[in-house]
CSV table of C-alpha atoms in Angstrom, one decimal:
chain,number,residue,atom,x,y,z
A,1,GLY,CA,18.4,4.3,1.4
A,2,ALA,CA,20.3,7.2,-0.2
A,3,GLY,CA,17.4,9.7,-0.2
A,4,VAL,CA,15.8,12.0,2.4
A,5,SER,CA,13.7,9.9,4.7
A,6,GLN,CA,10.7,11.3,6.6
A,7,SER,CA,8.6,9.6,9.2
A,8,PRO,CA,5.9,8.9,9.8
A,9,SER,CA,4.5,9.1,6.3
A,10,ASN,CA,1.0,9.7,7.7
A,11,LYS,CA,-0.1,10.9,11.1
A,12,VAL,CA,-3.6,11.4,12.4
A,13,THR,CA,-3.8,13.2,15.7
A,14,GLU,CA,-6.4,14.7,17.9
A,15,LYS,CA,-6.6,18.4,18.3
A,16,GLY,CA,-4.6,19.6,21.2
A,17,LYS,CA,-2.1,16.7,21.1
A,18,ASP,CA,1.7,17.2,20.4
A,19,VAL,CA,3.3,15.6,17.3
A,20,GLU,CA,6.9,15.0,16.3
A,21,LEU,CA,7.9,14.7,12.7
A,22,ARG,CA,11.3,13.3,11.8
A,23,CYS,CA,13.6,14.0,8.9
A,24,ASP,CA,16.7,12.0,8.1
A,25,PRO,CA,18.6,13.9,5.4
A,26,ILE,CA,21.1,12.5,2.9
A,27,SER,CA,24.4,11.7,4.7
A,28,GLY,CA,26.8,14.6,4.5
A,29,HIS,CA,24.2,17.3,3.6
A,30,THR,CA,24.8,20.3,5.7
A,31,ALA,CA,21.7,22.3,4.8
A,32,LEU,CA,18.2,21.1,5.9
A,33,TYR,CA,14.9,22.8,5.2
A,34,TRP,CA,11.3,22.3,6.4
A,35,TYR,CA,8.3,23.3,4.4
A,36,ARG,CA,4.6,23.0,4.8
A,37,GLN,CA,2.3,22.4,1.9
A,38,SER,CA,-1.5,22.7,2.3
A,39,LEU,CA,-3.7,20.8,-0.2
A,40,GLY,CA,-3.2,22.2,-3.6
A,41,GLN,CA,-1.0,25.0,-2.4
A,42,GLY,CA,2.6,26.0,-2.7
A,43,LEU,CA,5.5,25.3,-0.3
A,44,GLU,CA,5.5,27.5,2.8
A,45,PHE,CA,9.0,27.9,4.3
A,46,LEU,CA,9.2,27.0,7.9
A,47,ILE,CA,12.8,26.8,9.0
A,48,TYR,CA,16.3,26.2,7.7
A,49,PHE,CA,19.3,24.5,9.4
A,50,GLN,CA,22.9,25.0,8.5
A,51,GLY,CA,24.6,22.1,10.4
A,52,ASN,CA,22.9,22.1,13.8
A,53,SER,CA,22.1,25.8,13.9
A,54,ALA,CA,19.0,27.4,12.6
A,55,PRO,CA,19.9,30.8,11.1
A,56,ASP,CA,16.5,31.3,9.7
A,57,LYS,CA,13.4,30.4,11.8
A,58,SER,CA,11.3,33.2,10.2
A,59,GLY,CA,8.7,30.8,8.7
A,60,LEU,CA,7.6,29.1,11.9
A,61,PRO,CA,3.9,30.1,12.1
A,62,SER,CA,3.6,30.3,15.9
A,63,ASP,CA,5.4,29.4,19.1
A,64,ARG,CA,3.7,26.0,19.0
A,65,PHE,CA,6.2,25.1,16.3
A,66,SER,CA,9.8,24.2,17.1
A,67,ALA,CA,12.5,22.3,15.4
A,68,GLU,CA,15.9,21.0,16.2
A,69,ARG,CA,18.7,19.2,14.5
A,70,THR,CA,21.3,17.1,16.2
A,71,GLY,CA,24.7,15.9,15.1
A,72,GLY,CA,24.3,17.8,11.8
A,73,SER,CA,21.9,15.0,10.7
A,74,VAL,CA,18.4,14.1,11.9
A,75,SER,CA,15.9,16.9,12.4
A,76,THR,CA,12.7,16.9,14.4
A,77,LEU,CA,9.8,19.3,13.8
A,78,THR,CA,7.5,19.4,16.9
A,79,ILE,CA,4.1,20.9,16.8
A,80,GLN,CA,2.5,21.4,20.3
A,81,ARG,CA,-1.2,21.6,21.0
A,82,THR,CA,-2.1,20.8,17.4
A,83,GLN,CA,-4.9,22.7,15.7
A,84,GLN,CA,-7.0,21.7,12.7
A,85,GLU,CA,-5.2,24.4,10.5
A,86,ASP,CA,-2.0,22.5,11.1
A,87,SER,CA,-3.2,19.8,8.8
A,88,ALA,CA,-0.9,19.7,5.8
A,89,VAL,CA,2.0,17.8,4.2
A,90,TYR,CA,5.3,18.6,5.9
A,91,LEU,CA,8.2,18.3,3.5
A,92,CYS,CA,11.8,18.1,4.4
A,93,ALA,CA,14.7,18.8,2.0
A,94,SER,CA,18.5,18.6,2.3
A,95,SER,CA,21.3,20.0,0.3
A,96,PRO,CA,25.0,19.4,0.3
A,97,LEU,CA,26.0,23.0,0.6
A,98,SER,CA,24.1,26.1,1.5
A,99,GLY,CA,24.9,27.8,-1.8
A,100,GLY,CA,25.8,27.2,-5.4
A,101,ASN,CA,23.9,25.1,-7.9
A,102,THR,CA,23.2,22.3,-5.4
A,103,GLU,CA,19.6,21.5,-5.6
A,104,ALA,CA,17.6,20.5,-2.6
A,105,PHE,CA,16.6,16.9,-2.4
A,106,PHE,CA,13.1,16.3,-0.9
A,107,GLY,CA,11.7,13.6,1.2
A,108,GLN,CA,8.2,12.1,0.5
A,109,GLY,CA,6.7,14.2,3.2
A,110,THR,CA,4.6,13.6,6.3
A,111,ARG,CA,0.8,14.0,5.8
A,112,LEU,CA,-0.5,15.4,9.1
A,113,THR,CA,-4.2,15.3,9.8
A,114,VAL,CA,-5.6,16.9,12.9
A,115,VAL,CA,-9.1,15.8,13.8
B,1,ALA,CA,6.8,41.7,-1.7
B,2,GLN,CA,6.7,38.2,-2.9
B,3,LYS,CA,10.1,36.8,-3.5
B,4,ILE,CA,8.9,34.4,-6.2
B,5,THR,CA,5.8,35.1,-8.3
B,6,GLN,CA,4.1,32.5,-10.6
B,7,THR,CA,1.2,34.2,-12.2
B,8,GLN,CA,-0.3,31.2,-13.9
B,9,PRO,CA,-2.3,29.0,-11.6
B,10,GLY,CA,-3.1,26.6,-14.4
B,11,MET,CA,-2.0,26.0,-17.9
B,12,PHE,CA,-3.1,23.7,-20.7
B,13,VAL,CA,-0.9,22.5,-23.6
B,14,GLN,CA,-1.5,19.9,-26.3
B,15,GLU,CA,0.8,17.0,-26.5
B,16,LYS,CA,4.0,17.6,-28.6
B,17,GLU,CA,3.6,21.4,-28.3
B,18,ALA,CA,5.9,23.7,-26.3
B,19,VAL,CA,4.8,25.5,-23.2
B,20,THR,CA,6.3,28.4,-21.2
B,21,LEU,CA,5.7,28.6,-17.4
B,22,ASP,CA,6.3,32.1,-16.0
B,23,CYS,CA,8.4,33.0,-13.0
B,24,THR,CA,9.5,36.4,-11.8
B,25,TYR,CA,11.6,37.0,-8.7
B,26,ASP,CA,12.6,39.7,-6.4
B,27,THR,CA,16.0,40.1,-4.8
B,28,SER,CA,18.7,42.7,-4.1
B,29,ASP,CA,21.4,40.1,-3.8
B,30,PRO,CA,23.8,39.9,-6.7
B,31,SER,CA,24.4,36.2,-6.1
B,32,TYR,CA,21.4,33.9,-6.2
B,33,GLY,CA,20.2,30.7,-7.8
B,34,LEU,CA,17.0,29.8,-9.5
B,35,PHE,CA,15.4,26.3,-9.6
B,36,TRP,CA,12.4,24.6,-11.1
B,37,TYR,CA,10.8,21.6,-9.6
B,38,LYS,CA,8.0,19.3,-10.8
B,39,GLN,CA,5.5,17.8,-8.4
B,40,PRO,CA,3.3,15.1,-9.9
B,41,SER,CA,0.2,13.9,-8.2
B,42,SER,CA,2.3,11.4,-6.2
B,43,GLY,CA,3.6,14.4,-4.3
B,44,GLU,CA,7.3,13.9,-4.8
B,45,MET,CA,9.4,17.0,-5.6
B,46,ILE,CA,11.5,16.4,-8.7
B,47,PHE,CA,14.4,18.8,-9.5
B,48,LEU,CA,14.4,19.9,-13.2
B,49,ILE,CA,16.8,22.7,-13.9
B,50,TYR,CA,19.0,25.3,-12.3
B,51,GLN,CA,20.2,28.8,-13.3
B,52,GLY,CA,22.8,30.8,-11.5
B,53,SER,CA,22.7,34.5,-11.4
B,54,TYR,CA,26.1,34.8,-13.0
B,55,ASP,CA,25.5,32.2,-15.7
B,56,GLN,CA,25.9,33.8,-19.1
B,57,GLN,CA,23.9,31.2,-21.0
B,58,ASN,CA,20.4,29.9,-20.4
B,59,ALA,CA,20.3,26.5,-18.7
B,60,THR,CA,19.0,23.5,-20.6
B,61,GLU,CA,18.3,19.9,-19.5
B,62,GLY,CA,16.8,17.7,-22.2
B,63,ARG,CA,13.4,19.0,-23.0
B,64,TYR,CA,13.6,21.7,-20.3
B,65,SER,CA,15.2,25.1,-20.8
B,66,LEU,CA,15.2,28.2,-18.7
B,67,ASN,CA,14.6,31.5,-20.3
B,68,PHE,CA,16.7,33.7,-18.0
B,69,GLN,CA,16.2,37.5,-18.4
B,70,LYS,CA,18.2,39.0,-15.5
B,71,ALA,CA,17.2,42.6,-16.1
B,72,ARG,CA,13.5,41.7,-16.0
B,73,LYS,CA,14.1,39.3,-13.1
B,74,SER,CA,12.4,36.5,-14.9
B,75,ALA,CA,13.2,32.8,-15.1
B,76,ASN,CA,10.6,31.2,-17.3
B,77,LEU,CA,10.6,27.4,-17.8
B,78,VAL,CA,10.1,26.2,-21.4
B,79,ILE,CA,9.1,22.6,-21.9
B,80,SER,CA,9.4,21.5,-25.5
B,81,ALA,CA,7.5,18.6,-27.1
B,82,SER,CA,5.1,18.2,-24.1
B,83,GLN,CA,4.2,14.7,-23.1
B,84,LEU,CA,1.2,13.4,-21.1
B,85,GLY,CA,3.6,12.6,-18.2
B,86,ASP,CA,4.5,16.3,-17.9
B,87,SER,CA,1.1,16.9,-16.3
B,88,ALA,CA,2.0,18.1,-12.8
B,89,MET,CA,2.5,21.1,-10.6
B,90,TYR,CA,5.6,23.1,-11.4
B,91,PHE,CA,7.3,25.3,-8.8
B,92,CYS,CA,9.9,28.0,-9.3
B,93,ALA,CA,12.3,28.6,-6.4
B,94,MET,CA,15.1,31.0,-5.5
B,95,ARG,CA,18.1,30.5,-3.3
B,96,GLU,CA,19.7,33.5,-1.7
B,97,TRP,CA,22.8,33.7,0.3
B,98,THR,CA,23.1,36.1,3.2
B,99,GLY,CA,26.5,35.5,4.6
B,100,THR,CA,26.3,32.2,6.4
B,101,ALA,CA,22.6,31.6,5.7
B,102,SER,CA,20.8,30.3,2.7
B,103,LYS,CA,17.1,30.4,2.1
B,104,LEU,CA,15.2,28.5,-0.6
B,105,THR,CA,11.9,30.2,-1.4
B,106,PHE,CA,9.2,28.7,-3.6
B,107,GLY,CA,6.5,30.3,-5.7
B,108,THR,CA,2.8,29.2,-5.5
B,109,GLY,CA,3.2,26.9,-8.5
B,110,THR,CA,1.6,26.4,-11.9
B,111,ARG,CA,-0.6,23.3,-12.6
B,112,LEU,CA,0.2,22.1,-16.1
B,113,GLN,CA,-2.2,19.8,-17.9
B,114,VAL,CA,-1.1,18.2,-21.1
B,115,THR,CA,-4.0,17.1,-23.4
B,116,LEU,CA,-4.2,14.8,-26.4
Protein backbone atom coordinates (compact mmCIF):
# COMPACT_ATOMS: atom_id res chain seq x y z
CA GLY A 1 0.00 0.00 0.00
CA ALA A 2 0.95 3.62 -0.39
CA GLY A 3 0.07 4.77 3.10
CA VAL A 4 1.78 4.63 6.49
CA SER A 5 1.54 1.11 7.86
CA GLN A 6 1.65 0.25 11.55
CA SER A 7 1.79 -3.15 13.14
CA PRO A 8 0.34 -4.74 15.08
CA SER A 9 -2.99 -2.97 14.96
CA ASN A 10 -3.81 -4.26 18.42
CA LYS A 11 -1.55 -5.55 21.15
CA VAL A 12 -2.48 -6.89 24.56
CA THR A 13 0.42 -7.51 26.87
CA GLU A 14 1.00 -8.33 30.48
CA LYS A 15 2.40 -5.73 32.82
CA GLY A 16 6.17 -5.95 32.94
CA LYS A 17 6.61 -7.39 29.45
CA ASP A 18 8.42 -5.58 26.62
CA VAL A 19 6.62 -4.62 23.41
CA GLU A 20 7.75 -3.47 19.99
CA LEU A 21 5.59 -1.34 17.76
CA ARG A 22 6.46 -0.98 14.11
CA CYS A 23 5.93 1.85 11.67
CA ASP A 24 6.51 1.59 7.94
CA PRO A 25 6.34 5.13 6.52
CA ILE A 26 5.49 6.18 3.00
CA SER A 27 8.43 5.50 0.74
CA GLY A 28 10.72 8.49 0.40
CA HIS A 29 9.41 10.33 3.44
CA THR A 30 12.33 11.62 5.47
CA ALA A 31 10.47 12.82 8.54
CA LEU A 32 8.83 10.34 10.92
CA TYR A 33 6.90 11.10 14.10
CA TRP A 34 5.59 8.98 16.96
CA TYR A 35 2.65 10.12 19.09
CA ARG A 36 0.67 8.61 21.93
CA GLN A 37 -3.07 9.16 22.27
CA SER A 38 -4.87 8.12 25.40
CA LEU A 39 -8.62 7.52 25.24
CA GLY A 40 -10.42 10.72 24.33
CA GLN A 41 -7.26 12.79 24.62
CA GLY A 42 -5.02 14.72 22.28
CA LEU A 43 -1.80 13.61 20.63
CA GLU A 44 1.22 13.50 22.90
CA PHE A 45 4.48 13.93 20.99
CA LEU A 46 7.02 11.20 21.68
CA ILE A 47 9.87 11.41 19.18
CA TYR A 48 10.77 12.74 15.77
CA PHE A 49 13.19 11.26 13.21
CA GLN A 50 14.86 13.08 10.36
CA GLY A 51 16.27 10.26 8.28
CA ASN A 52 17.82 7.85 10.77
CA SER A 53 18.65 10.43 13.40
CA ALA A 54 16.36 11.59 16.15
CA PRO A 55 16.98 15.30 16.76
CA ASP A 56 14.04 15.49 19.12
CA LYS A 57 13.48 12.80 21.77
CA SER A 58 12.00 15.23 24.24
CA GLY A 59 8.63 13.56 24.40
CA LEU A 60 9.71 10.09 25.49
CA PRO A 61 8.01 9.72 28.89
CA SER A 62 10.69 7.62 30.56
CA ASP A 63 13.81 5.57 29.89
CA ARG A 64 11.55 2.57 29.35
CA PHE A 65 10.71 4.06 25.96
CA SER A 66 13.12 3.97 23.05
CA ALA A 67 12.86 4.19 19.30
CA GLU A 68 15.05 3.63 16.33
CA ARG A 69 14.84 4.03 12.60
CA THR A 70 16.93 2.10 10.13
CA GLY A 71 17.66 2.79 6.48
CA GLY A 72 15.67 6.00 6.68
CA SER A 73 12.56 3.87 6.54
CA VAL A 74 11.04 1.52 9.12
CA SER A 75 10.89 2.68 12.72
CA THR A 76 10.40 0.65 15.87
CA LEU A 77 9.12 2.01 19.16
CA THR A 78 10.05 -0.21 22.09
CA ILE A 79 8.47 -0.04 25.50
CA GLN A 80 10.25 -2.04 28.18
CA ARG A 81 8.62 -3.32 31.38
CA THR A 82 5.22 -2.08 30.31
CA GLN A 83 2.95 -0.45 32.86
CA GLN A 84 -0.81 -0.04 32.80
CA GLU A 85 -0.46 3.70 32.17
CA ASP A 86 1.26 2.84 28.88
CA SER A 87 -2.11 1.70 27.53
CA ALA A 88 -2.97 4.00 24.63
CA VAL A 89 -3.06 4.23 20.87
CA TYR A 90 0.39 4.82 19.41
CA LEU A 91 0.29 6.76 16.17
CA CYS A 92 3.04 7.09 13.62
CA ALA A 93 3.17 9.77 10.93
CA SER A 94 5.54 10.50 8.09
CA SER A 95 6.19 13.55 5.98
CA PRO A 96 8.16 14.07 2.75
CA LEU A 97 10.20 16.92 4.15
CA SER A 98 10.79 18.35 7.55
CA GLY A 99 9.38 21.71 6.66
CA GLY A 100 7.08 23.57 4.35
CA ASN A 101 3.46 22.86 3.76
CA THR A 102 3.92 19.14 3.67
CA GLU A 103 1.36 17.61 5.93
CA ALA A 104 2.10 14.54 7.99
CA PHE A 105 0.39 11.34 6.88
CA PHE A 106 -0.76 9.11 9.70
CA GLY A 107 -1.00 5.39 10.09
CA GLN A 108 -4.01 3.69 11.65
CA GLY A 109 -2.23 3.32 14.97
CA THR A 110 -1.44 0.49 17.34
CA ARG A 111 -3.82 0.08 20.24
CA LEU A 112 -1.77 -1.12 23.20
CA THR A 113 -3.49 -2.58 26.23
CA VAL A 114 -1.43 -3.50 29.27
CA VAL A 115 -3.22 -5.86 31.64
CA ALA B 1 3.46 27.38 28.04
CA GLN B 2 1.32 25.35 25.71
CA LYS B 3 2.42 25.54 22.12
CA ILE B 4 -1.08 24.95 20.79
CA THR B 5 -4.23 25.80 22.73
CA GLN B 6 -7.72 24.68 21.82
CA THR B 7 -10.06 26.08 24.44
CA GLN B 8 -13.26 24.38 23.29
CA PRO B 9 -13.41 20.77 24.46
CA GLY B 10 -16.77 20.33 22.73
CA MET B 11 -18.93 22.18 20.25
CA PHE B 12 -22.41 21.66 18.85
CA VAL B 13 -23.64 22.98 15.53
CA GLN B 14 -26.80 22.44 13.55
CA GLU B 15 -26.62 20.89 10.16
CA LYS B 16 -26.05 23.44 7.36
CA GLU B 17 -24.79 26.07 9.79
CA ALA B 18 -21.22 27.36 9.97
CA VAL B 19 -18.98 26.73 12.96
CA THR B 20 -15.65 28.13 14.11
CA LEU B 21 -13.15 26.03 16.05
CA ASP B 22 -10.60 28.08 17.94
CA CYS B 23 -6.85 27.59 17.97
CA THR B 24 -4.13 29.80 19.38
CA TYR B 25 -0.42 29.07 19.22
CA ASP B 26 2.80 30.18 20.79
CA THR B 27 6.10 30.43 18.97
CA SER B 28 9.00 32.83 18.64
CA ASP B 29 10.05 31.42 15.28
CA PRO B 30 9.20 33.59 12.26
CA SER B 31 8.71 30.53 10.07
CA TYR B 32 6.11 27.97 11.01
CA GLY B 33 3.14 26.13 9.62
CA LEU B 34 -0.31 25.52 11.00
CA PHE B 35 -2.43 22.46 10.24
CA TRP B 36 -5.88 21.18 11.03
CA TYR B 37 -6.71 17.50 11.21
CA LYS B 38 -10.00 15.68 11.63
CA GLN B 39 -10.26 12.44 13.61
CA PRO B 40 -13.58 10.62 13.23
CA SER B 41 -14.60 7.85 15.60
CA SER B 42 -12.73 5.38 13.39
CA GLY B 43 -9.51 6.91 14.72
CA GLU B 44 -7.82 7.86 11.46
CA MET B 45 -6.20 11.28 11.22
CA ILE B 46 -7.37 13.21 8.16
CA PHE B 47 -5.49 16.31 7.00
CA LEU B 48 -7.83 19.22 6.28
CA ILE B 49 -5.97 22.45 5.67
CA TYR B 50 -2.60 24.19 5.97
CA GLN B 51 -1.53 27.81 6.61
CA GLY B 52 2.04 29.00 6.37
CA SER B 53 3.28 31.83 8.54
CA TYR B 54 4.24 33.88 5.49
CA ASP B 55 1.04 33.27 3.57
CA GLN B 56 -0.72 36.53 2.91
CA GLN B 57 -4.15 35.06 2.36
CA ASN B 58 -6.24 32.76 4.48
CA ALA B 59 -6.18 29.16 3.34
CA THR B 60 -9.35 27.59 1.97
CA GLU B 61 -10.16 23.99 1.02
CA GLY B 62 -13.72 23.42 -0.03
CA ARG B 63 -15.96 23.98 3.01
CA TYR B 64 -12.93 24.53 5.25
CA SER B 65 -11.24 27.86 5.70
CA LEU B 66 -8.62 29.02 8.13
CA ASN B 67 -9.03 32.42 9.80
CA PHE B 68 -5.37 33.31 10.29
CA GLN B 69 -4.68 36.29 12.54
CA LYS B 70 -0.93 36.39 12.88
CA ALA B 71 -0.69 39.25 15.34
CA ARG B 72 -3.09 37.46 17.67
CA LYS B 73 -1.41 34.11 16.99
CA SER B 74 -4.69 32.48 16.19
CA ALA B 75 -5.61 30.04 13.44
CA ASN B 76 -9.28 29.26 13.74
CA LEU B 77 -10.92 26.67 11.52
CA VAL B 78 -14.22 27.63 9.92
CA ILE B 79 -16.45 24.88 8.60
CA SER B 80 -19.27 26.14 6.43
CA ALA B 81 -22.55 24.32 5.74
CA SER B 82 -21.93 21.66 8.40
CA GLN B 83 -22.83 18.09 7.58
CA LEU B 84 -23.54 15.14 9.87
CA GLY B 85 -20.31 13.57 8.67
CA ASP B 86 -18.36 16.49 10.12
CA SER B 87 -18.96 15.12 13.62
CA ALA B 88 -15.48 14.25 14.85
CA MET B 89 -12.50 15.44 16.89
CA TYR B 90 -10.60 18.31 15.34
CA PHE B 91 -6.96 18.97 16.10
CA CYS B 92 -4.91 22.06 15.43
CA ALA B 93 -1.18 21.52 14.98
CA MET B 94 1.94 23.62 14.45
CA ARG B 95 5.19 22.74 12.76
CA GLU B 96 8.27 24.68 13.78
CA TRP B 97 11.68 24.49 12.19
CA THR B 98 14.76 24.76 14.36
CA GLY B 99 17.64 24.47 11.95
CA THR B 100 17.67 20.83 11.01
CA ALA B 101 14.86 19.72 13.23
CA SER B 102 11.14 19.90 12.76
CA LYS B 103 8.56 19.36 15.44
CA LEU B 104 4.84 18.91 14.86
CA THR B 105 2.86 19.73 17.99
CA PHE B 106 -0.86 19.13 18.44
CA GLY B 107 -3.50 20.77 20.59
CA THR B 108 -5.86 18.83 22.83
CA GLY B 109 -8.64 18.87 20.29
CA THR B 110 -12.25 19.96 19.98
CA ARG B 111 -15.07 17.45 19.67
CA LEU B 112 -17.63 18.71 17.16
CA GLN B 113 -21.14 17.31 17.13
CA VAL B 114 -23.39 18.20 14.21
CA THR B 115 -27.09 17.94 15.00
CA LEU B 116 -30.19 17.80 12.83
